[in-house]
mmCIF file of C-alpha atoms and ligand atoms in Angstrom:
data_model
loop_
_atom_site.group_PDB
_atom_site.id
_atom_site.type_symbol
_atom_site.label_atom_id
_atom_site.label_comp_id
_atom_site.label_asym_id
_atom_site.label_seq_id
_atom_site.Cartn_x
_atom_site.Cartn_y
_atom_site.Cartn_z
ATOM 1 C CA UNK A 1 24.506 -10.126 9.216
ATOM 2 C CA UNK A 2 24.427 -11.073 5.544
ATOM 3 C CA UNK A 3 23.268 -8.699 2.862
ATOM 4 C CA UNK A 4 19.624 -8.726 1.857
ATOM 5 C CA UNK A 5 17.437 -7.142 -0.778
ATOM 6 C CA UNK A 6 16.878 -4.259 1.662
ATOM 7 C CA UNK A 7 20.623 -3.593 1.795
ATOM 8 C CA UNK A 8 20.544 -3.222 -1.975
ATOM 9 C CA UNK A 9 17.655 -0.744 -1.652
ATOM 10 C CA UNK A 10 19.624 1.297 0.916
ATOM 11 C CA UNK A 11 22.600 1.427 -1.471
ATOM 12 C CA UNK A 12 20.254 2.291 -4.361
ATOM 13 C CA UNK A 13 21.421 -0.803 -6.252
ATOM 14 C CA UNK A 14 17.824 -1.788 -6.926
ATOM 15 C CA UNK A 15 14.841 0.542 -7.245
ATOM 16 C CA UNK A 16 12.231 1.112 -4.567
ATOM 17 C CA UNK A 17 9.465 3.630 -4.067
ATOM 18 C CA UNK A 18 11.160 5.517 -1.224
ATOM 19 C CA UNK A 19 8.736 7.669 0.756
ATOM 20 C CA UNK A 20 10.730 8.715 3.838
ATOM 21 C CA UNK A 21 14.349 9.020 4.865
ATOM 22 C CA UNK A 22 16.366 10.417 7.735
ATOM 23 C CA UNK A 23 19.892 9.743 9.013
ATOM 24 C CA UNK A 24 18.993 6.374 10.530
ATOM 25 C CA UNK A 25 15.856 5.198 8.775
ATOM 26 C CA UNK A 26 14.720 4.504 5.223
ATOM 27 C CA UNK A 27 11.107 3.793 4.286
ATOM 28 C CA UNK A 28 9.687 2.494 1.027
ATOM 29 C CA UNK A 29 6.484 0.940 -0.281
ATOM 30 C CA UNK A 30 6.121 -2.818 0.103
ATOM 31 C CA UNK A 31 6.316 -4.720 -3.180
ATOM 32 C CA UNK A 32 3.376 -6.898 -2.103
ATOM 33 C CA UNK A 33 1.021 -4.477 -0.329
ATOM 34 C CA UNK A 34 -1.460 -5.863 2.197
ATOM 35 C CA UNK A 35 -3.353 -2.567 2.590
ATOM 36 C CA UNK A 36 -3.842 0.611 0.531
ATOM 37 C CA UNK A 37 -0.843 2.027 2.423
ATOM 38 C CA UNK A 38 1.926 -0.498 3.144
ATOM 39 C CA UNK A 39 5.321 1.009 3.897
ATOM 40 C CA UNK A 40 8.410 -0.682 5.354
ATOM 41 C CA UNK A 41 10.625 1.258 7.790
ATOM 42 C CA UNK A 42 14.134 -0.130 8.023
ATOM 43 C CA UNK A 43 17.272 0.867 9.923
ATOM 44 C CA UNK A 44 20.171 1.823 7.672
ATOM 45 C CA UNK A 45 22.477 -0.072 10.009
ATOM 46 C CA UNK A 46 20.828 -3.421 9.836
ATOM 47 C CA UNK A 47 20.169 -6.209 12.247
ATOM 48 C CA UNK A 48 18.635 -9.434 10.994
ATOM 49 C CA UNK A 49 15.773 -9.837 13.452
ATOM 50 C CA UNK A 50 14.367 -8.265 16.591
ATOM 51 C CA UNK A 51 16.156 -11.060 18.491
ATOM 52 C CA UNK A 52 19.457 -9.404 17.583
ATOM 53 C CA UNK A 53 18.599 -6.118 19.272
ATOM 54 C CA UNK A 54 20.675 -5.178 22.303
ATOM 55 C CA UNK A 55 20.076 -2.360 24.803
ATOM 56 C CA UNK A 56 22.182 0.089 22.784
ATOM 57 C CA UNK A 57 19.721 -0.403 19.878
ATOM 58 C CA UNK A 58 16.870 1.077 21.927
ATOM 59 C CA UNK A 59 17.165 4.490 20.283
ATOM 60 C CA UNK A 60 17.273 2.975 16.823
ATOM 61 C CA UNK A 61 14.192 0.849 17.501
ATOM 62 C CA UNK A 62 12.384 3.879 18.863
ATOM 63 C CA UNK A 63 13.379 5.906 15.834
ATOM 64 C CA UNK A 64 11.755 3.350 13.537
ATOM 65 C CA UNK A 65 8.428 3.721 15.347
ATOM 66 C CA UNK A 66 8.728 7.501 15.553
ATOM 67 C CA UNK A 67 9.423 7.652 11.820
ATOM 68 C CA UNK A 68 6.321 5.549 11.137
ATOM 69 C CA UNK A 69 4.142 7.793 13.314
ATOM 70 C CA UNK A 70 5.654 10.910 11.753
ATOM 71 C CA UNK A 71 4.877 9.569 8.290
ATOM 72 C CA UNK A 72 1.293 8.699 9.309
ATOM 73 C CA UNK A 73 0.754 12.237 10.589
ATOM 74 C CA UNK A 74 2.251 13.862 7.497
ATOM 75 C CA UNK A 75 0.184 11.656 5.181
ATOM 76 C CA UNK A 76 -2.989 12.478 7.110
ATOM 77 C CA UNK A 77 -4.126 9.042 8.289
ATOM 78 C CA UNK A 78 -2.742 9.105 11.845
ATOM 79 C CA UNK A 79 -6.043 10.014 13.471
ATOM 80 C CA UNK A 80 -8.013 7.433 11.528
ATOM 81 C CA UNK A 81 -5.424 4.860 12.517
ATOM 82 C CA UNK A 82 -2.942 2.324 11.250
ATOM 83 C CA UNK A 83 -1.049 -0.763 12.313
ATOM 84 C CA UNK A 84 2.677 -1.320 12.845
ATOM 85 C CA UNK A 85 4.082 -4.867 12.780
ATOM 86 C CA UNK A 86 7.501 -6.459 13.225
ATOM 87 C CA UNK A 87 7.623 -10.078 12.057
ATOM 88 C CA UNK A 88 10.334 -12.205 13.687
ATOM 89 C CA UNK A 89 11.614 -15.491 12.286
ATOM 90 C CA UNK A 90 9.563 -18.407 10.994
ATOM 91 C CA UNK A 91 6.464 -18.270 13.171
ATOM 92 C CA UNK A 92 6.338 -14.499 12.883
ATOM 93 C CA UNK A 93 6.283 -14.784 9.104
ATOM 94 C CA UNK A 94 9.587 -12.987 8.513
ATOM 95 C CA UNK A 95 10.964 -13.465 5.003
ATOM 96 C CA UNK A 96 13.572 -10.694 4.704
ATOM 97 C CA UNK A 97 16.248 -10.834 7.389
ATOM 98 C CA UNK A 98 16.876 -7.127 7.747
ATOM 99 C CA UNK A 99 14.719 -5.859 10.626
ATOM 100 C CA UNK A 100 11.757 -3.827 9.406
ATOM 101 C CA UNK A 101 8.544 -2.287 10.691
ATOM 102 C CA UNK A 102 5.478 -2.701 8.487
ATOM 103 C CA UNK A 103 3.131 0.312 8.485
ATOM 104 C CA UNK A 104 -0.333 -0.668 7.230
ATOM 105 C CA UNK A 105 -3.159 1.811 6.726
ATOM 106 C CA UNK A 106 -6.063 2.795 4.547
ATOM 107 C CA UNK A 107 -8.464 0.062 5.613
ATOM 108 C CA UNK A 108 -9.851 -1.399 8.810
ATOM 109 C CA UNK A 109 -7.562 -4.061 10.311
ATOM 110 C CA UNK A 110 -8.781 -7.274 11.927
ATOM 111 C CA UNK A 111 -7.659 -8.643 15.270
ATOM 112 C CA UNK A 112 -6.438 -11.238 16.006
ATOM 113 C CA UNK A 113 -4.362 -11.546 12.842
ATOM 114 C CA UNK A 114 -4.382 -14.818 10.943
HETATM 115 P P1 DGP B 1 8.448 -9.881 6.209
HETATM 116 O O1 DGP B 1 7.562 -11.018 5.759
HETATM 117 O O2 DGP B 1 7.990 -9.268 7.525
HETATM 118 O O3 DGP B 1 9.908 -10.285 6.220
HETATM 119 O O4 DGP B 1 8.236 -8.754 5.136
HETATM 120 C C1 DGP B 1 9.044 -8.586 4.016
HETATM 121 C C2 DGP B 1 8.300 -7.692 3.069
HETATM 122 O O5 DGP B 1 9.238 -7.208 2.123
HETATM 123 C C3 DGP B 1 7.192 -8.376 2.282
HETATM 124 O O6 DGP B 1 5.941 -7.798 2.651
HETATM 125 C C4 DGP B 1 7.502 -8.090 0.824
HETATM 126 C C5 DGP B 1 8.571 -7.027 0.891
HETATM 127 N N1 DGP B 1 9.590 -7.122 -0.127
HETATM 128 C C6 DGP B 1 10.340 -8.198 -0.428
HETATM 129 N N2 DGP B 1 11.218 -7.905 -1.399
HETATM 130 C C7 DGP B 1 11.023 -6.599 -1.703
HETATM 131 C C8 DGP B 1 11.628 -5.709 -2.630
HETATM 132 O O7 DGP B 1 12.529 -6.046 -3.380
HETATM 133 N N3 DGP B 1 11.144 -4.435 -2.667
HETATM 134 C C9 DGP B 1 10.136 -4.019 -1.830
HETATM 135 N N4 DGP B 1 9.743 -2.759 -1.946
HETATM 136 N N5 DGP B 1 9.553 -4.829 -0.944
HETATM 137 C C10 DGP B 1 9.981 -6.105 -0.895
#
């Protein structure tokens, strides 16, 4: 896949408010937050969209969700609740083509989404 702004964040070429990191996953605050807590969890080895995932990516995809839940527990809002979202392509509202999980928290979320 081509490089994106998130690749530059991984390589520390542009700044980001990084809140979580392990061997496979980096997480940083969204530039345009949609909730009091809005953090993006991205794989360090990127794929453009969820459509590009293959069975051998199952562990990586799971690690993204586990990292988000781990962060929610450590930050103390896991019990109150939060939302995780993966946008895919045009109708999903994806704008950055480096797969990412949005973690939204700190307010009540509506369903269905707009
Ligand atoms: P999506 O629409 O699902 O592709 O979400 C992309 C998100 O990435 C969007 O909520 C705004 C955020 N974003 C875009 N550029 C940057 C950036 O340079 N830094 C940070 N922290 N977030 C960014």
